[in-house]
GROMACS .gro file of C-alpha atoms in nm:
model
  470
    1UNK     CA    1   1.151  -3.922  -1.192
    2UNK     CA    2   1.238  -3.656  -1.454
    3UNK     CA    3   1.113  -3.301  -1.408
    4UNK     CA    4   0.779  -3.209  -1.565
    5UNK     CA    5   0.838  -2.959  -1.846
    6UNK     CA    6   0.631  -2.640  -1.874
    7UNK     CA    7   0.665  -2.336  -2.095
    8UNK     CA    8   0.648  -2.108  -1.790
    9UNK     CA    9   0.647  -2.148  -1.411
   10UNK     CA   10   0.510  -1.877  -1.183
   11UNK     CA   11   0.589  -1.890  -0.810
   12UNK     CA   12   0.323  -1.698  -0.619
   13UNK     CA   13  -0.039  -1.614  -0.691
   14UNK     CA   14  -0.021  -1.237  -0.652
   15UNK     CA   15  -0.131  -0.934  -0.849
   16UNK     CA   16   0.141  -0.988  -1.111
   17UNK     CA   17   0.149  -1.368  -1.119
   18UNK     CA   18  -0.222  -1.438  -1.169
   19UNK     CA   19  -0.286  -1.221  -1.478
   20UNK     CA   20   0.046  -1.330  -1.627
   21UNK     CA   21  -0.058  -1.695  -1.590
   22UNK     CA   22  -0.384  -1.635  -1.776
   23UNK     CA   23  -0.219  -1.422  -2.047
   24UNK     CA   24   0.045  -1.686  -2.116
   25UNK     CA   25  -0.216  -1.962  -2.109
   26UNK     CA   26  -0.437  -1.773  -2.354
   27UNK     CA   27  -0.134  -1.748  -2.583
   28UNK     CA   28  -0.106  -2.127  -2.583
   29UNK     CA   29   0.175  -2.163  -2.328
   30UNK     CA   30   0.167  -2.444  -2.069
   31UNK     CA   31   0.189  -2.273  -1.731
   32UNK     CA   32   0.248  -2.405  -1.378
   33UNK     CA   33   0.136  -2.167  -1.101
   34UNK     CA   34   0.260  -2.257  -0.753
   35UNK     CA   35   0.104  -2.108  -0.438
   36UNK     CA   36   0.223  -2.193  -0.088
   37UNK     CA   37  -0.033  -1.992   0.105
   38UNK     CA   38  -0.359  -1.837  -0.019
   39UNK     CA   39  -0.464  -1.762  -0.375
   40UNK     CA   40  -0.472  -1.392  -0.455
   41UNK     CA   41  -0.157  -1.277  -0.280
   42UNK     CA   42  -0.128  -1.006  -0.018
   43UNK     CA   43  -0.372  -0.757  -0.170
   44UNK     CA   44  -0.673  -0.986  -0.154
   45UNK     CA   45  -0.591  -1.178   0.161
   46UNK     CA   46  -0.426  -0.942   0.411
   47UNK     CA   47  -0.363  -0.613   0.231
   48UNK     CA   48  -0.585  -0.378   0.037
   49UNK     CA   49  -0.914  -0.566   0.028
   50UNK     CA   50  -0.957  -0.668   0.394
   51UNK     CA   51  -0.808  -0.344   0.525
   52UNK     CA   52  -1.027  -0.118   0.313
   53UNK     CA   53  -1.336  -0.325   0.398
   54UNK     CA   54  -1.276  -0.262   0.769
   55UNK     CA   55  -1.190   0.104   0.706
   56UNK     CA   56  -1.531   0.136   0.539
   57UNK     CA   57  -1.694   0.001   0.857
   58UNK     CA   58  -1.503   0.253   1.067
   59UNK     CA   59  -1.601   0.534   0.831
   60UNK     CA   60  -1.973   0.448   0.855
   61UNK     CA   61  -1.950   0.454   1.234
   62UNK     CA   62  -1.784   0.795   1.218
   63UNK     CA   63  -2.059   0.928   0.990
   64UNK     CA   64  -2.324   0.814   1.237
   65UNK     CA   65  -2.143   0.969   1.531
   66UNK     CA   66  -2.099   1.303   1.351
   67UNK     CA   67  -2.441   1.320   1.184
   68UNK     CA   68  -2.544   1.609   1.407
   69UNK     CA   69  -2.278   1.827   1.241
   70UNK     CA   70  -2.500   1.852   0.932
   71UNK     CA   71  -2.821   1.885   1.134
   72UNK     CA   72  -2.934   1.528   1.073
   73UNK     CA   73  -3.194   1.386   1.312
   74UNK     CA   74  -3.030   1.328   1.646
   75UNK     CA   75  -2.969   0.962   1.721
   76UNK     CA   76  -2.987   0.855   2.087
   77UNK     CA   77  -2.635   0.819   2.227
   78UNK     CA   78  -2.488   0.851   1.876
   79UNK     CA   79  -2.154   0.955   2.020
   80UNK     CA   80  -2.134   0.626   2.209
   81UNK     CA   81  -2.187   0.394   1.914
   82UNK     CA   82  -1.933   0.112   1.911
   83UNK     CA   83  -1.844  -0.148   1.656
   84UNK     CA   84  -1.961  -0.510   1.649
   85UNK     CA   85  -1.609  -0.615   1.559
   86UNK     CA   86  -1.695  -0.982   1.507
   87UNK     CA   87  -1.963  -0.882   1.254
   88UNK     CA   88  -1.724  -0.640   1.081
   89UNK     CA   89  -1.459  -0.913   1.054
   90UNK     CA   90  -1.720  -1.156   0.919
   91UNK     CA   91  -1.816  -0.906   0.649
   92UNK     CA   92  -1.448  -0.861   0.563
   93UNK     CA   93  -1.397  -1.237   0.547
   94UNK     CA   94  -1.693  -1.274   0.311
   95UNK     CA   95  -1.545  -1.018   0.073
   96UNK     CA   96  -1.204  -1.187   0.080
   97UNK     CA   97  -1.348  -1.536   0.029
   98UNK     CA   98  -1.552  -1.420  -0.269
   99UNK     CA   99  -1.246  -1.262  -0.431
  100UNK     CA  100  -1.029  -1.565  -0.357
  101UNK     CA  101  -1.289  -1.798  -0.509
  102UNK     CA  102  -1.299  -1.577  -0.818
  103UNK     CA  103  -0.922  -1.612  -0.858
  104UNK     CA  104  -0.942  -1.991  -0.829
  105UNK     CA  105  -1.226  -2.012  -1.079
  106UNK     CA  106  -1.037  -1.797  -1.328
  107UNK     CA  107  -0.715  -1.994  -1.294
  108UNK     CA  108  -0.863  -2.343  -1.302
  109UNK     CA  109  -1.204  -2.356  -1.472
  110UNK     CA  110  -1.143  -2.096  -1.742
  111UNK     CA  111  -0.787  -2.181  -1.847
  112UNK     CA  112  -0.699  -2.537  -1.943
  113UNK     CA  113  -0.332  -2.453  -1.994
  114UNK     CA  114  -0.277  -2.366  -1.626
  115UNK     CA  115  -0.169  -2.630  -1.373
  116UNK     CA  116  -0.226  -2.499  -1.019
  117UNK     CA  117  -0.005  -2.654  -0.751
  118UNK     CA  118  -0.038  -2.596  -0.377
  119UNK     CA  119   0.298  -2.617  -0.206
  120UNK     CA  120   0.638  -2.462  -0.150
  121UNK     CA  121   0.875  -2.418  -0.445
  122UNK     CA  122   1.253  -2.388  -0.429
  123UNK     CA  123   1.519  -2.381  -0.698
  124UNK     CA  124   1.745  -2.682  -0.743
  125UNK     CA  125   1.909  -2.539  -1.058
  126UNK     CA  126   1.881  -2.217  -1.264
  127UNK     CA  127   1.554  -2.321  -1.429
  128UNK     CA  128   1.446  -2.621  -1.223
  129UNK     CA  129   1.225  -2.620  -0.913
  130UNK     CA  130   1.123  -2.878  -0.657
  131UNK     CA  131   0.774  -2.831  -0.515
  132UNK     CA  132   0.699  -2.973  -0.170
  133UNK     CA  133   0.328  -3.037  -0.224
  134UNK     CA  134   0.083  -2.940   0.048
  135UNK     CA  135  -0.087  -3.281   0.033
  136UNK     CA  136   0.241  -3.470   0.058
  137UNK     CA  137   0.521  -3.571  -0.172
  138UNK     CA  138   0.714  -3.351  -0.412
  139UNK     CA  139   0.731  -3.272  -0.780
  140UNK     CA  140   1.018  -3.142  -0.993
  141UNK     CA  141   0.937  -2.882  -1.260
  142UNK     CA  142   1.142  -2.711  -1.528
  143UNK     CA  143   1.073  -2.431  -1.776
  144UNK     CA  144   1.260  -2.185  -1.994
  145UNK     CA  145   1.071  -1.898  -1.824
  146UNK     CA  146   1.032  -1.867  -1.445
  147UNK     CA  147   0.862  -1.577  -1.267
  148UNK     CA  148   0.905  -1.513  -0.893
  149UNK     CA  149   0.606  -1.335  -0.739
  150UNK     CA  150   0.632  -1.435  -0.373
  151UNK     CA  151   0.582  -1.094  -0.210
  152UNK     CA  152   0.676  -0.991   0.142
  153UNK     CA  153   0.593  -1.046   0.507
  154UNK     CA  154   0.602  -0.823   0.814
  155UNK     CA  155   0.948  -0.710   0.920
  156UNK     CA  156   0.988  -0.748   1.295
  157UNK     CA  157   1.239  -0.511   1.457
  158UNK     CA  158   1.503  -0.632   1.699
  159UNK     CA  159   1.352  -0.506   2.025
  160UNK     CA  160   1.424  -0.680   2.354
  161UNK     CA  161   1.125  -0.879   2.477
  162UNK     CA  162   0.919  -0.823   2.164
  163UNK     CA  163   0.919  -1.187   2.054
  164UNK     CA  164   0.773  -1.296   2.389
  165UNK     CA  165   0.522  -1.013   2.425
  166UNK     CA  166   0.242  -1.147   2.206
  167UNK     CA  167   0.260  -0.869   1.948
  168UNK     CA  168   0.034  -0.861   1.642
  169UNK     CA  169   0.112  -0.816   1.274
  170UNK     CA  170  -0.144  -0.647   1.051
  171UNK     CA  171  -0.247  -0.990   0.921
  172UNK     CA  172  -0.331  -1.102   1.274
  173UNK     CA  173  -0.500  -0.777   1.376
  174UNK     CA  174  -0.737  -0.807   1.080
  175UNK     CA  175  -0.884  -1.117   1.246
  176UNK     CA  176  -0.918  -0.987   1.603
  177UNK     CA  177  -1.287  -1.008   1.700
  178UNK     CA  178  -1.273  -0.836   2.039
  179UNK     CA  179  -1.195  -0.465   2.048
  180UNK     CA  180  -0.854  -0.376   2.193
  181UNK     CA  181  -0.889  -0.140   2.488
  182UNK     CA  182  -0.562   0.040   2.410
  183UNK     CA  183  -0.378  -0.036   2.089
  184UNK     CA  184  -0.010   0.057   2.066
  185UNK     CA  185   0.115   0.082   1.707
  186UNK     CA  186   0.487   0.061   1.643
  187UNK     CA  187   0.542   0.245   1.314
  188UNK     CA  188   0.397   0.566   1.170
  189UNK     CA  189   0.395   0.475   0.802
  190UNK     CA  190   0.082   0.456   0.591
  191UNK     CA  191  -0.011   0.109   0.721
  192UNK     CA  192   0.018   0.215   1.083
  193UNK     CA  193  -0.183   0.531   1.020
  194UNK     CA  194  -0.468   0.350   0.843
  195UNK     CA  195  -0.496   0.102   1.131
  196UNK     CA  196  -0.468   0.379   1.391
  197UNK     CA  197  -0.773   0.566   1.262
  198UNK     CA  198  -0.966   0.246   1.195
  199UNK     CA  199  -0.934   0.121   1.553
  200UNK     CA  200  -0.978   0.465   1.705
  201UNK     CA  201  -1.311   0.489   1.524
  202UNK     CA  202  -1.397   0.137   1.635
  203UNK     CA  203  -1.357   0.264   1.992
  204UNK     CA  204  -1.003   0.176   2.099
  205UNK     CA  205  -0.760   0.414   2.257
  206UNK     CA  206  -0.465   0.435   2.012
  207UNK     CA  207  -0.102   0.542   2.049
  208UNK     CA  208   0.137   0.551   1.752
  209UNK     CA  209   0.511   0.524   1.821
  210UNK     CA  210   0.732   0.640   1.532
  211UNK     CA  211   1.112   0.644   1.525
  212UNK     CA  212   1.128   0.937   1.281
  213UNK     CA  213   1.073   1.301   1.361
  214UNK     CA  214   0.759   1.302   1.147
  215UNK     CA  215   0.509   1.062   1.000
  216UNK     CA  216   0.539   0.935   0.640
  217UNK     CA  217   0.905   1.014   0.583
  218UNK     CA  218   0.868   1.051   0.205
  219UNK     CA  219   0.620   1.339   0.232
  220UNK     CA  220   0.667   1.712   0.283
  221UNK     CA  221   0.657   1.851   0.637
  222UNK     CA  222   0.333   2.044   0.585
  223UNK     CA  223   0.159   1.733   0.454
  224UNK     CA  224   0.269   1.523   0.751
  225UNK     CA  225   0.170   1.795   0.995
  226UNK     CA  226  -0.172   1.834   0.834
  227UNK     CA  227  -0.248   1.463   0.848
  228UNK     CA  228  -0.119   1.430   1.203
  229UNK     CA  229  -0.339   1.721   1.314
  230UNK     CA  230  -0.646   1.558   1.160
  231UNK     CA  231  -0.577   1.225   1.328
  232UNK     CA  232  -0.489   1.386   1.660
  233UNK     CA  233  -0.824   1.566   1.654
  234UNK     CA  234  -0.989   1.222   1.669
  235UNK     CA  235  -0.794   1.133   1.982
  236UNK     CA  236  -0.500   0.940   1.840
  237UNK     CA  237  -0.181   0.997   2.040
  238UNK     CA  238   0.154   1.026   1.860
  239UNK     CA  239   0.497   0.971   2.011
  240UNK     CA  240   0.756   1.077   1.753
  241UNK     CA  241   1.135   1.049   1.742
  242UNK     CA  242   1.093   0.746   1.968
  243UNK     CA  243   1.310   0.435   1.948
  244UNK     CA  244   1.151   0.137   2.117
  245UNK     CA  245   1.410  -0.075   2.301
  246UNK     CA  246   1.209  -0.306   2.528
  247UNK     CA  247   0.863  -0.463   2.541
  248UNK     CA  248   0.719  -0.670   2.824
  249UNK     CA  249   0.383  -0.811   2.928
  250UNK     CA  250   0.283  -0.812   3.293
  251UNK     CA  251   0.086  -1.072   3.486
  252UNK     CA  252  -0.228  -0.864   3.434
  253UNK     CA  253  -0.186  -0.892   3.057
  254UNK     CA  254  -0.084  -0.529   3.011
  255UNK     CA  255   0.196  -0.449   2.768
  256UNK     CA  256   0.469  -0.202   2.853
  257UNK     CA  257   0.684  -0.049   2.580
  258UNK     CA  258   0.994   0.149   2.667
  259UNK     CA  259   1.125   0.402   2.416
  260UNK     CA  260   1.408   0.653   2.403
  261UNK     CA  261   1.279   0.992   2.286
  262UNK     CA  262   1.426   1.339   2.239
  263UNK     CA  263   1.265   1.440   2.569
  264UNK     CA  264   1.378   1.135   2.763
  265UNK     CA  265   1.256   0.784   2.836
  266UNK     CA  266   0.888   0.709   2.769
  267UNK     CA  267   0.696   0.421   2.925
  268UNK     CA  268   0.386   0.339   2.721
  269UNK     CA  269   0.125   0.089   2.833
  270UNK     CA  270  -0.146  -0.083   2.631
  271UNK     CA  271  -0.344  -0.402   2.590
  272UNK     CA  272  -0.237  -0.483   2.232
  273UNK     CA  273   0.070  -0.406   2.021
  274UNK     CA  274   0.067  -0.385   1.642
  275UNK     CA  275   0.406  -0.401   1.473
  276UNK     CA  276   0.388  -0.199   1.149
  277UNK     CA  277   0.754  -0.121   1.087
  278UNK     CA  278   0.783  -0.234   0.728
  279UNK     CA  279   0.811  -0.550   0.519
  280UNK     CA  280   1.077  -0.806   0.429
  281UNK     CA  281   1.091  -1.014   0.109
  282UNK     CA  282   0.986  -1.379   0.095
  283UNK     CA  283   1.306  -1.480  -0.080
  284UNK     CA  284   1.496  -1.661   0.193
  285UNK     CA  285   1.338  -2.005   0.138
  286UNK     CA  286   1.347  -2.013  -0.245
  287UNK     CA  287   1.689  -2.175  -0.289
  288UNK     CA  288   1.809  -1.876  -0.488
  289UNK     CA  289   2.169  -1.980  -0.436
  290UNK     CA  290   2.117  -2.300  -0.635
  291UNK     CA  291   2.007  -2.085  -0.929
  292UNK     CA  292   2.268  -1.812  -0.880
  293UNK     CA  293   2.002  -1.540  -0.849
  294UNK     CA  294   2.134  -1.221  -0.694
  295UNK     CA  295   1.965  -1.020  -0.417
  296UNK     CA  296   2.043  -0.699  -0.234
  297UNK     CA  297   2.146  -0.688   0.133
  298UNK     CA  298   1.783  -0.703   0.245
  299UNK     CA  299   1.698  -1.005   0.033
  300UNK     CA  300   1.510  -0.829  -0.247
  301UNK     CA  301   1.576  -0.990  -0.585
  302UNK     CA  302   1.771  -0.759  -0.815
  303UNK     CA  303   1.620  -0.694  -1.158
  304UNK     CA  304   1.685  -0.474  -1.460
  305UNK     CA  305   1.430  -0.238  -1.612
  306UNK     CA  306   1.267  -0.535  -1.790
  307UNK     CA  307   1.226  -0.715  -1.454
  308UNK     CA  308   1.482  -0.980  -1.552
  309UNK     CA  309   1.716  -1.121  -1.288
  310UNK     CA  310   2.080  -1.191  -1.359
  311UNK     CA  311   1.982  -1.549  -1.459
  312UNK     CA  312   1.855  -1.576  -1.814
  313UNK     CA  313   1.483  -1.660  -1.830
  314UNK     CA  314   1.413  -1.581  -1.463
  315UNK     CA  315   1.209  -1.272  -1.371
  316UNK     CA  316   1.101  -1.116  -1.039
  317UNK     CA  317   0.764  -0.942  -1.018
  318UNK     CA  318   0.583  -0.737  -0.756
  319UNK     CA  319   0.705  -0.666  -0.405
  320UNK     CA  320   0.987  -0.923  -0.417
  321UNK     CA  321   1.215  -0.684  -0.609
  322UNK     CA  322   1.337  -0.345  -0.478
  323UNK     CA  323   1.109  -0.044  -0.513
  324UNK     CA  324   0.773   0.087  -0.392
  325UNK     CA  325   0.533  -0.187  -0.282
  326UNK     CA  326   0.189  -0.117  -0.428
  327UNK     CA  327  -0.067  -0.344  -0.591
  328UNK     CA  328  -0.099  -0.121  -0.896
  329UNK     CA  329   0.275  -0.139  -0.958
  330UNK     CA  330   0.270  -0.517  -0.922
  331UNK     CA  331  -0.006  -0.533  -1.181
  332UNK     CA  332   0.196  -0.309  -1.409
  333UNK     CA  333   0.492  -0.546  -1.370
  334UNK     CA  334   0.267  -0.806  -1.532
  335UNK     CA  335   0.193  -0.569  -1.820
  336UNK     CA  336   0.562  -0.489  -1.874
  337UNK     CA  337   0.646  -0.861  -1.902
  338UNK     CA  338   0.333  -0.952  -2.100
  339UNK     CA  339   0.396  -0.682  -2.360
  340UNK     CA  340   0.761  -0.781  -2.399
  341UNK     CA  341   0.699  -1.155  -2.428
  342UNK     CA  342   0.369  -1.167  -2.617
  343UNK     CA  343   0.335  -0.841  -2.807
  344UNK     CA  344   0.689  -0.734  -2.891
  345UNK     CA  345   0.647  -0.403  -2.707
  346UNK     CA  346   0.925  -0.307  -2.468
  347UNK     CA  347   0.875  -0.064  -2.181
  348UNK     CA  348   1.092   0.014  -1.882
  349UNK     CA  349   0.955  -0.073  -1.538
  350UNK     CA  350   1.159   0.218  -1.403
  351UNK     CA  351   1.004   0.486  -1.622
  352UNK     CA  352   0.645   0.492  -1.505
  353UNK     CA  353   0.429   0.712  -1.284
  354UNK     CA  354   0.400   0.635  -0.915
  355UNK     CA  355   0.053   0.728  -0.789
  356UNK     CA  356  -0.041   0.622  -0.438
  357UNK     CA  357  -0.300   0.688  -0.171
  358UNK     CA  358  -0.314   0.664   0.206
  359UNK     CA  359  -0.670   0.570   0.299
  360UNK     CA  360  -0.705   0.777   0.611
  361UNK     CA  361  -0.977   1.040   0.657
  362UNK     CA  362  -0.890   1.281   0.511
  363UNK     CA  363  -0.709   1.064   0.257
  364UNK     CA  364  -0.368   1.153   0.120
  365UNK     CA  365  -0.274   1.106  -0.247
  366UNK     CA  366   0.036   1.191  -0.446
  367UNK     CA  367   0.157   1.170  -0.805
  368UNK     CA  368   0.493   1.289  -0.937
  369UNK     CA  369   0.737   1.502  -0.740
  370UNK     CA  370   0.683   1.633  -0.390
  371UNK     CA  371   0.822   1.976  -0.313
  372UNK     CA  372   1.105   1.817  -0.114
  373UNK     CA  373   1.198   1.591  -0.404
  374UNK     CA  374   1.197   1.882  -0.648
  375UNK     CA  375   1.440   2.066  -0.423
  376UNK     CA  376   1.666   1.763  -0.381
  377UNK     CA  377   1.674   1.702  -0.756
  378UNK     CA  378   1.721   2.075  -0.824
  379UNK     CA  379   1.423   2.080  -1.057
  380UNK     CA  380   1.297   2.437  -1.114
  381UNK     CA  381   0.937   2.462  -1.004
  382UNK     CA  382   0.652   2.684  -0.903
  383UNK     CA  383   0.416   2.574  -0.628
  384UNK     CA  384   0.063   2.662  -0.521
  385UNK     CA  385  -0.129   2.548  -0.215
  386UNK     CA  386  -0.505   2.575  -0.164
  387UNK     CA  387  -0.704   2.486   0.149
  388UNK     CA  388  -0.978   2.229   0.086
  389UNK     CA  389  -1.226   2.448   0.275
  390UNK     CA  390  -1.231   2.697  -0.015
  391UNK     CA  391  -1.383   2.439  -0.253
  392UNK     CA  392  -1.759   2.471  -0.284
  393UNK     CA  393  -1.813   2.098  -0.238
  394UNK     CA  394  -1.633   2.114   0.097
  395UNK     CA  395  -1.870   2.381   0.217
  396UNK     CA  396  -2.172   2.172   0.119
  397UNK     CA  397  -2.051   1.850   0.280
  398UNK     CA  398  -1.870   1.993   0.581
  399UNK     CA  399  -1.559   1.793   0.485
  400UNK     CA  400  -1.307   2.074   0.495
  401UNK     CA  401  -0.984   1.932   0.636
  402UNK     CA  402  -0.668   1.936   0.431
  403UNK     CA  403  -0.516   2.116   0.134
  404UNK     CA  404  -0.401   2.061  -0.225
  405UNK     CA  405  -0.044   2.132  -0.331
  406UNK     CA  406   0.060   2.138  -0.699
  407UNK     CA  407   0.401   2.177  -0.862
  408UNK     CA  408   0.447   2.324  -1.211
  409UNK     CA  409   0.766   2.338  -1.420
  410UNK     CA  410   0.900   2.628  -1.618
  411UNK     CA  411   0.726   2.489  -1.927
  412UNK     CA  412   0.387   2.519  -1.747
  413UNK     CA  413   0.350   2.140  -1.732
  414UNK     CA  414   0.270   1.957  -1.411
  415UNK     CA  415   0.557   1.810  -1.211
  416UNK     CA  416   0.347   1.662  -0.931
  417UNK     CA  417   0.069   1.706  -0.683
  418UNK     CA  418   0.003   1.614  -0.322
  419UNK     CA  419  -0.359   1.616  -0.213
  420UNK     CA  420  -0.480   1.588   0.146
  421UNK     CA  421  -0.857   1.595   0.151
  422UNK     CA  422  -1.180   1.422   0.045
  423UNK     CA  423  -1.164   1.218  -0.278
  424UNK     CA  424  -0.791   1.289  -0.298
  425UNK     CA  425  -0.722   0.972  -0.495
  426UNK     CA  426  -0.985   1.051  -0.757
  427UNK     CA  427  -0.856   1.405  -0.809
  428UNK     CA  428  -0.501   1.270  -0.826
  429UNK     CA  429  -0.611   1.043  -1.114
  430UNK     CA  430  -0.723   1.350  -1.313
  431UNK     CA  431  -0.386   1.514  -1.256
  432UNK     CA  432  -0.205   1.193  -1.354
  433UNK     CA  433  -0.393   1.180  -1.685
  434UNK     CA  434  -0.304   1.545  -1.746
  435UNK     CA  435   0.062   1.467  -1.674
  436UNK     CA  436   0.055   1.166  -1.908
  437UNK     CA  437  -0.090   1.387  -2.180
  438UNK     CA  438   0.167   1.659  -2.107
  439UNK     CA  439  -0.107   1.916  -2.062
  440UNK     CA  440  -0.017   2.259  -1.938
  441UNK     CA  441  -0.169   2.367  -1.609
  442UNK     CA  442  -0.375   2.635  -1.784
  443UNK     CA  443  -0.576   2.360  -1.955
  444UNK     CA  444  -0.691   2.229  -1.617
  445UNK     CA  445  -0.736   2.580  -1.487
  446UNK     CA  446  -0.973   2.660  -1.774
  447UNK     CA  447  -1.142   2.319  -1.795
  448UNK     CA  448  -1.522   2.317  -1.760
  449UNK     CA  449  -1.582   2.083  -1.464
  450UNK     CA  450  -1.933   2.005  -1.349
  451UNK     CA  451  -2.054   2.212  -1.056
  452UNK     CA  452  -2.043   2.139  -0.769
  453UNK     CA  453  -1.777   1.865  -0.776
  454UNK     CA  454  -1.444   1.826  -0.600
  455UNK     CA  455  -1.271   1.839  -0.937
  456UNK     CA  456  -1.385   2.197  -0.970
  457UNK     CA  457  -1.105   2.287  -0.731
  458UNK     CA  458  -0.863   2.234  -1.020
  459UNK     CA  459  -0.993   2.560  -1.168
  460UNK     CA  460  -0.855   2.748  -0.868
  461UNK     CA  461  -0.559   2.560  -0.723
  462UNK     CA  462  -0.309   2.709  -0.972
  463UNK     CA  463  -0.418   3.068  -0.905
  464UNK     CA  464  -0.135   3.165  -0.671
  465UNK     CA  465   0.170   2.991  -0.817
  466UNK     CA  466   0.496   3.113  -0.666
  467UNK     CA  467   0.859   3.032  -0.734
  468UNK     CA  468   0.973   2.745  -0.510
  469UNK     CA  469   1.302   2.609  -0.394
  470UNK     CA  470   1.409   2.893  -0.170
   0.00000   0.00000   0.00000
């Protein structure tokens, strides 16, 4: 049977693939969207949405436990409140199912030009795919435009005994309905840190094992130290500069993890083990060799600044290509391609801001250069740091952990900011807009912000700028 011809084929229903499908369909193109797993991609199903829903549960528990700090009525045994984890997971599942249903409705009921196929797609030629359909059989498809949006999965390190230990990925831990007594977390990146605080607040004992000498290797030392201090104050244990080399599970169900550290061998025991050591691309089962599509050594699909692969008409979007893995960047990949194909506007995917947040408490947010990056790139800068506790809003709420750090160039324009403190992501967005508008720092310093808001801190954070880089 000859291949069914479409104008465009999209492999993967993620944060770039879904809006691109609807945009192309609205423009009159016939689109095939193929999804092997769950509609909505990682963000909706096992990333941002479910994780932040459970973090919100943990945050509410923390507020109840600490209500006495602001002289609220004392609740009996407030410090001993524990989570109904099954109920929290059910709430999370309801949110995810609603979002997933919304994606399906948008793709199928509202867009006649979209054909949604459930199954696994693989290339058989540069612009031809064979789809092994979930309900049996197969179908061959061809199009002049093909977009790969298949995302990533958990990267599992090569540690002796790990495969037989019954470890958990973040996807699996999101569905656990009984509280772990002692959760070991292998990996001190932003995913590991968000889960560490979440489960500590749920009531688990938590130990984070990180191979680096500090958490969050892309951040400045003072930022990492500040966040670690805040998390340690809640009872989270950190074992840094530790290289796990063996995991085993005893007859009693207890896990034992052995790690080499700078101070000698460590033997860590727990009931559950979360592996949060990074991601790997879902490119190995796509038949890329039959299309001649190039990848890097890790399997990420190589693209140019227009997100085109080396094969004409084939693009890679979202986490499947090299670079930071964030939902907002995946969505912007869609906009880069949409504007080029439908609106005649060309923009580089490599020349765009990179805002991101770590949703711990206090949260961490950054836009632009860190101080370490400015030094490495030999960019002249001035830097100012301000403790969150000096902001009036912090004094009212009692949320005083953290600090703001801002970098300014010789032309008085903002180079970047790192914010550790309440509403860090929202304040970062203000700074990002100022950077996009090429405002000078004095315009934020003299801006009339409503009192008393967190944003008001922008009037004061630039007060003590000093020459950096020494």
